[in-house]
Tab-separated table of C-alpha atoms in Angstrom:
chain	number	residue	atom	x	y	z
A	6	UNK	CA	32.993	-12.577	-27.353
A	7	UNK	CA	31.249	-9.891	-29.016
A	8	UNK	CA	28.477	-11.479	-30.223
A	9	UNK	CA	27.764	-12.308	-26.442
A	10	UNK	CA	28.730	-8.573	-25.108
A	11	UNK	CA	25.975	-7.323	-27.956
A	12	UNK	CA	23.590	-9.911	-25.964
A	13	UNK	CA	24.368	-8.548	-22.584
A	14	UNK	CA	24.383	-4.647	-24.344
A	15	UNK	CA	20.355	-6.182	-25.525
A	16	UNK	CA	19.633	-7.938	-22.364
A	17	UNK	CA	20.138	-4.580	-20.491
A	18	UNK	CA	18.096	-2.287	-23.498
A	19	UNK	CA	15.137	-4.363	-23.046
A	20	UNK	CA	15.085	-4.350	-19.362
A	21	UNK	CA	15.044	-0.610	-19.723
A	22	UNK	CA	12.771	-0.361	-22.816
A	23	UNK	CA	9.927	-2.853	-21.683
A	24	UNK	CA	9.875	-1.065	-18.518
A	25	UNK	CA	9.219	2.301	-20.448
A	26	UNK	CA	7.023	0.641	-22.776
A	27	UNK	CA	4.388	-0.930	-19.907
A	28	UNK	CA	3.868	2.813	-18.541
A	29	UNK	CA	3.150	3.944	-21.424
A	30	UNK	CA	0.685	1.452	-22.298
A	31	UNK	CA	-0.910	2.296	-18.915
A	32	UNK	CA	-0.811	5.624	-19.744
A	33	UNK	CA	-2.227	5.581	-23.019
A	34	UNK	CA	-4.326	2.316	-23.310
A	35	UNK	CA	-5.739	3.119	-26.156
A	36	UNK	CA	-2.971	3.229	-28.150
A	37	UNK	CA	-1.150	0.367	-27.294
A	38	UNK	CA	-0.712	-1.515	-30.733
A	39	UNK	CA	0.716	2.122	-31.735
A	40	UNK	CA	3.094	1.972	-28.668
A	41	UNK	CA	4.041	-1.797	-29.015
A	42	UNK	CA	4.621	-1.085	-32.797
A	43	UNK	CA	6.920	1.953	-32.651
A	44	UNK	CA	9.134	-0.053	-29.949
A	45	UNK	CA	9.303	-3.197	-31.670
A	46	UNK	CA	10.445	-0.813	-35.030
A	47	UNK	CA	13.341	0.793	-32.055
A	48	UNK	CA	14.698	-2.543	-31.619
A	49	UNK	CA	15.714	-2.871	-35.222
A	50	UNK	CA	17.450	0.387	-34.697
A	51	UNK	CA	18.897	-0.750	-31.584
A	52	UNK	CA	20.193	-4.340	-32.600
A	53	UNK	CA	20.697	-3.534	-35.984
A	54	UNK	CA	18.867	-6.246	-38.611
A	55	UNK	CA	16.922	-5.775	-41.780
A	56	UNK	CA	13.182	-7.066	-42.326
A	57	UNK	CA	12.577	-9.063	-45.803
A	58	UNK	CA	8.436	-9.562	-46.009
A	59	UNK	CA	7.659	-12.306	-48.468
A	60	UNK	CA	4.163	-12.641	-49.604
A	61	UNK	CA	1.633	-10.277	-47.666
A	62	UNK	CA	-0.780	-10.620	-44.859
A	63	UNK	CA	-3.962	-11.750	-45.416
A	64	UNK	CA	-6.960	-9.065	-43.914
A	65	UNK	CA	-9.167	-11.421	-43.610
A	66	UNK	CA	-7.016	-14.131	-41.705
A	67	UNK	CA	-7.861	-14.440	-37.831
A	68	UNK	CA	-5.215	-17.009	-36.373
A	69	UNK	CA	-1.516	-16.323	-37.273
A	70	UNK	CA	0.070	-19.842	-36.714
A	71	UNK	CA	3.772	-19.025	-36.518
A	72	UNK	CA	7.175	-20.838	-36.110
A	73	UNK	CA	9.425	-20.153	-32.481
A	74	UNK	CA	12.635	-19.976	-32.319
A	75	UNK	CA	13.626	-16.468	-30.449
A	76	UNK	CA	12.182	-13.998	-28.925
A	77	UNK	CA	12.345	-11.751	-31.836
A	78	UNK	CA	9.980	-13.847	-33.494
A	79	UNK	CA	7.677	-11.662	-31.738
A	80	UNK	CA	9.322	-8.687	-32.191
A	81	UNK	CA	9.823	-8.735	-35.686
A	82	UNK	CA	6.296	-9.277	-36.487
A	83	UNK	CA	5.118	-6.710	-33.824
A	84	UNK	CA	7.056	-4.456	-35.978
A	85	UNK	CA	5.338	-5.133	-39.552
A	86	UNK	CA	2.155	-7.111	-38.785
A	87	UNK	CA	-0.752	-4.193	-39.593
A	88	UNK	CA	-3.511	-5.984	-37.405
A	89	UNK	CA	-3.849	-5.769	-33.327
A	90	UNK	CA	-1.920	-9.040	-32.477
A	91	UNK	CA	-3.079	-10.906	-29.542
A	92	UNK	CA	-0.162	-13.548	-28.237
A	93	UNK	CA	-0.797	-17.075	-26.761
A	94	UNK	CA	1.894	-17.134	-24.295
A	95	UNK	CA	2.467	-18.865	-21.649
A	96	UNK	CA	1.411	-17.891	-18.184
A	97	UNK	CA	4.664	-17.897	-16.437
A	98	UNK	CA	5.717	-14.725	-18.377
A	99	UNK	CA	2.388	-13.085	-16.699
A	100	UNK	CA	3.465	-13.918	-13.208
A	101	UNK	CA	7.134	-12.138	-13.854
A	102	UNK	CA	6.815	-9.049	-11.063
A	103	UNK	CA	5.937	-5.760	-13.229
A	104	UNK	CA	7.487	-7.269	-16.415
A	105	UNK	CA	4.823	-9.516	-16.513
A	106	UNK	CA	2.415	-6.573	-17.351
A	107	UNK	CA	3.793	-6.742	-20.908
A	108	UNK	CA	1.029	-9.216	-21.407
A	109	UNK	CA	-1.676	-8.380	-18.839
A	110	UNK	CA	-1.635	-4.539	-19.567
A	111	UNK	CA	-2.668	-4.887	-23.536
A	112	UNK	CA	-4.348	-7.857	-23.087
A	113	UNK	CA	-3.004	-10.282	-24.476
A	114	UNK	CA	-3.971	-14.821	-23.519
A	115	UNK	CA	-2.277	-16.020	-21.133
A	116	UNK	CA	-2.481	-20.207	-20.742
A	117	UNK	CA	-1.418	-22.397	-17.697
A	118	UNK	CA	-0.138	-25.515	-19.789
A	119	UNK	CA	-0.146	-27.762	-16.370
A	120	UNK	CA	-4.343	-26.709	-16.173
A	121	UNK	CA	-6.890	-28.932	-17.290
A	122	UNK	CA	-9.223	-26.216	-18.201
A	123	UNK	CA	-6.607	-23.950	-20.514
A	124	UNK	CA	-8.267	-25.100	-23.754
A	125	UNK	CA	-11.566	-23.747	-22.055
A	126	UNK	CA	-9.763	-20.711	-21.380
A	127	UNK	CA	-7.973	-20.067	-24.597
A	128	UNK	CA	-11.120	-20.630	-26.361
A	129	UNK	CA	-13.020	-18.060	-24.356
A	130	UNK	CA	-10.066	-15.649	-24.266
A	131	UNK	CA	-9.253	-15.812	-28.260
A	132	UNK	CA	-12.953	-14.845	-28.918
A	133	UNK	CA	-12.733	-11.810	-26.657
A	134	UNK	CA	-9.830	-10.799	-29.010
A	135	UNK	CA	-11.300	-11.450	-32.297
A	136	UNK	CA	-14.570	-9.917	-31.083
A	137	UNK	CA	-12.676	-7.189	-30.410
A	138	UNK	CA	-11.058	-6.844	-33.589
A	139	UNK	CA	-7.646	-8.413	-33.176
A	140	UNK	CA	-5.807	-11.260	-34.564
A	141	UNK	CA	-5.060	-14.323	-32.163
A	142	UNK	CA	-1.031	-14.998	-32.950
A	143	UNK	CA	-0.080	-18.915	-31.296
A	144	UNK	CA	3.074	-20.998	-32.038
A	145	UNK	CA	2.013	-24.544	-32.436
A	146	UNK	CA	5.204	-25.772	-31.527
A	147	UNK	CA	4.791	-24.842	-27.944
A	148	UNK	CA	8.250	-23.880	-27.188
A	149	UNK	CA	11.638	-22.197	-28.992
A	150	UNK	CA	13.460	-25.149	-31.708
A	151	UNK	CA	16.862	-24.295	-32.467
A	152	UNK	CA	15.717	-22.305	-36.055
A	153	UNK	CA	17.120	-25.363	-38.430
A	154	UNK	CA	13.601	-26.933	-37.990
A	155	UNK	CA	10.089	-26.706	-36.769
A	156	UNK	CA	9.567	-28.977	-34.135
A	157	UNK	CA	6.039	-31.435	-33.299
A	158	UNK	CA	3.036	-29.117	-33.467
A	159	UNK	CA	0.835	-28.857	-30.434
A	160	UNK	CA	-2.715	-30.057	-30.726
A	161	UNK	CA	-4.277	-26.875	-29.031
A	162	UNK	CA	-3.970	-24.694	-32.282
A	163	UNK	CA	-5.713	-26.963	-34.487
A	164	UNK	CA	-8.233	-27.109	-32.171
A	165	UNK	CA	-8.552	-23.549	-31.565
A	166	UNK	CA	-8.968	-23.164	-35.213
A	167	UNK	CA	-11.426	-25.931	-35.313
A	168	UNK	CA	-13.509	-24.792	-32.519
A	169	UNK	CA	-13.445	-21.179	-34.040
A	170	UNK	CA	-13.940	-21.658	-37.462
A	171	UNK	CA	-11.063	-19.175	-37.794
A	172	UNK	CA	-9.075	-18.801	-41.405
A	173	UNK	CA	-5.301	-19.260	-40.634
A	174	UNK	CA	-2.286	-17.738	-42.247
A	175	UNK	CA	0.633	-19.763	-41.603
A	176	UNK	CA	3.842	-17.413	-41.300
A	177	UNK	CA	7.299	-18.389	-41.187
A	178	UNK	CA	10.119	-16.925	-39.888
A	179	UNK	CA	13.440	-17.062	-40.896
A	180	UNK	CA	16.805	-16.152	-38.764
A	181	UNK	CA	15.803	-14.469	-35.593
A	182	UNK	CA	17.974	-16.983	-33.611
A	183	UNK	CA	20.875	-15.851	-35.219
A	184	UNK	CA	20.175	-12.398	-34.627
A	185	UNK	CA	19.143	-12.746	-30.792
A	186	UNK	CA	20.010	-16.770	-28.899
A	187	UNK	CA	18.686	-16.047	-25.715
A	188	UNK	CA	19.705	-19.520	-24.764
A	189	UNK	CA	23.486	-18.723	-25.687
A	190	UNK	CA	23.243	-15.318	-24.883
A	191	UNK	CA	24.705	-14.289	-28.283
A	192	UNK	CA	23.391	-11.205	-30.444
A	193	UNK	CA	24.242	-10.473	-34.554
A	194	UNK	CA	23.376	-8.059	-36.939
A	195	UNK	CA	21.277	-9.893	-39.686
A	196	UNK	CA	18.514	-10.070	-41.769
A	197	UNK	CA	15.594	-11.677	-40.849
A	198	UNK	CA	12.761	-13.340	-42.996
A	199	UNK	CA	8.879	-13.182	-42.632
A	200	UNK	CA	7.333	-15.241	-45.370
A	201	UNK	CA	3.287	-15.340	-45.258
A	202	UNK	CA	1.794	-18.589	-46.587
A	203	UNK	CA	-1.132	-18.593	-48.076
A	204	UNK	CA	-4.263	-18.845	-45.876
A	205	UNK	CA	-6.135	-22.044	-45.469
A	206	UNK	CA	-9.564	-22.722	-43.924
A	207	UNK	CA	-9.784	-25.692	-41.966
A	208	UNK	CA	-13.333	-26.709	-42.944
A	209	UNK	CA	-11.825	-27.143	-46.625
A	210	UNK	CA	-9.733	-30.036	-45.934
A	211	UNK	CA	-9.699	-32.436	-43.100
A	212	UNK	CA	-6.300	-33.017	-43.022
A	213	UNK	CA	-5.400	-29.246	-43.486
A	214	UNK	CA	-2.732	-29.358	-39.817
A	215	UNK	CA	-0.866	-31.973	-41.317
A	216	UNK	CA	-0.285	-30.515	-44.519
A	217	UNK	CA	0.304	-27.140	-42.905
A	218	UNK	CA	3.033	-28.666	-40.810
A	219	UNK	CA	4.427	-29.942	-43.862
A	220	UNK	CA	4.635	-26.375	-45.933
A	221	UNK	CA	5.746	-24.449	-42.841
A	222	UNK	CA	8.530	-27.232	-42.434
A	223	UNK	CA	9.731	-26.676	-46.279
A	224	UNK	CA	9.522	-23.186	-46.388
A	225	UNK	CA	11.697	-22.828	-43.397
A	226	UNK	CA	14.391	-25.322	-44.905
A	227	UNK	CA	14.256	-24.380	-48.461
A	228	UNK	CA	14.702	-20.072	-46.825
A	229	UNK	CA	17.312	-21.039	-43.887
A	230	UNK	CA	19.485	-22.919	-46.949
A	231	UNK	CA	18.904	-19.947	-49.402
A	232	UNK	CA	20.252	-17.234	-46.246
């Protein structure tokens, strides 16, 4: 019962803080990754969890491929990541009324999964970003897995990579679900895990998504059995 009051208690804080958050941004484009930062850093205030880093982020990595289980995956990394994310998300959260702005308004990719032409797109869109100076953020599994596991990858990100020629830092993230289930509507205090991989460029090895899979997929087993 009180894990799901703290949920409603969350559901209601980001309703209000989002809704702050998107003015502001409009207000003061140009410091958006400031603004985004300082109210993902709120919600661990807010919420009440703890941040472990393991390993460090690469500077010179320009696709963060990352595992999805809650939306504090995003969050979390909003709060610690030093580069300019840009998200891959999908383009139902855009067409939200106003709330959908949290993408539109600092520019973040947007893809219609049902369109035939949303590799086109993402292609395009993630070489805005990077020529821009951010970092293009995508979670090959497509969708939220339950946090035990990382589900099937997606074959857009190792394309994306591919096509790019972008060096990847595979990032895994460890107990965001049990902090925030969206699904269950149930909210914890915690700690939560961020544990960078080493990068890898994809020219180096042919099989380099396979073997990615594999290390993201026993880091997030051998951390999840260690919390």
């Amino acid at each position: 019962m009180a894990g799901r009051l703290k949920a409603l208690y969350v559901v209601f804080e980001f309703v209000l803080t989002v809704g702050i958050l998107i003015i502001l941004m409009k207000l003061f484009n140009k410091k958006n990754k400031i603004l985004r930062q300082k109210w993902a850093k709120l919600q661990r205030y807010l919420i009440g969890y703890d941040i472990v880093e393991i390993g460090k982020p690469d500077p010179d990595a320009k696709l963060l491929l990352v595992n999805h289980q809650s939306l504090m995956d995003i969050v979390v990394l909003e709060d610690v990541y030093p580069a300019d994310i840009a998200w891959v998300a999908k383009k139902e959260i855009a067409d939200i009324p106003f709330f959908g702005q949290i993408l539109s308004v600092p520019d973040m990719i947007t893809i219609d999964r049902e369109s035939k032409s949303s590799l086109v797109k993402l292609f395009k869109d993630a070489k805005d970003r990077l020529d821009k100076g951010r970092v293009v953020a995508i979670f090959p599994e497509g969708t939220r897995g339950r946090g035990d596991k990382i589900l099937k990858f997606k074959a857009g990100s190792k394309l994306l990579a591919e096509k790019l020629n972008l060096k990847i830092q595979p990032i895994v993230i460890v107990g965001t679900r049990r902090v925030l289930d969206s699904q269950n509507l149930s909210c914890q205090s915690g700690t939560i895990k961020i544990i960078y991989l080493p990068s890898i460029n994809p020219k180096d090895d042919k099989d380099w998504y396979e073997k990615l899979y594999r290390d993201m997929k026993e880091t997030l087993v051998k951390h999840t059995q260690s919390s």
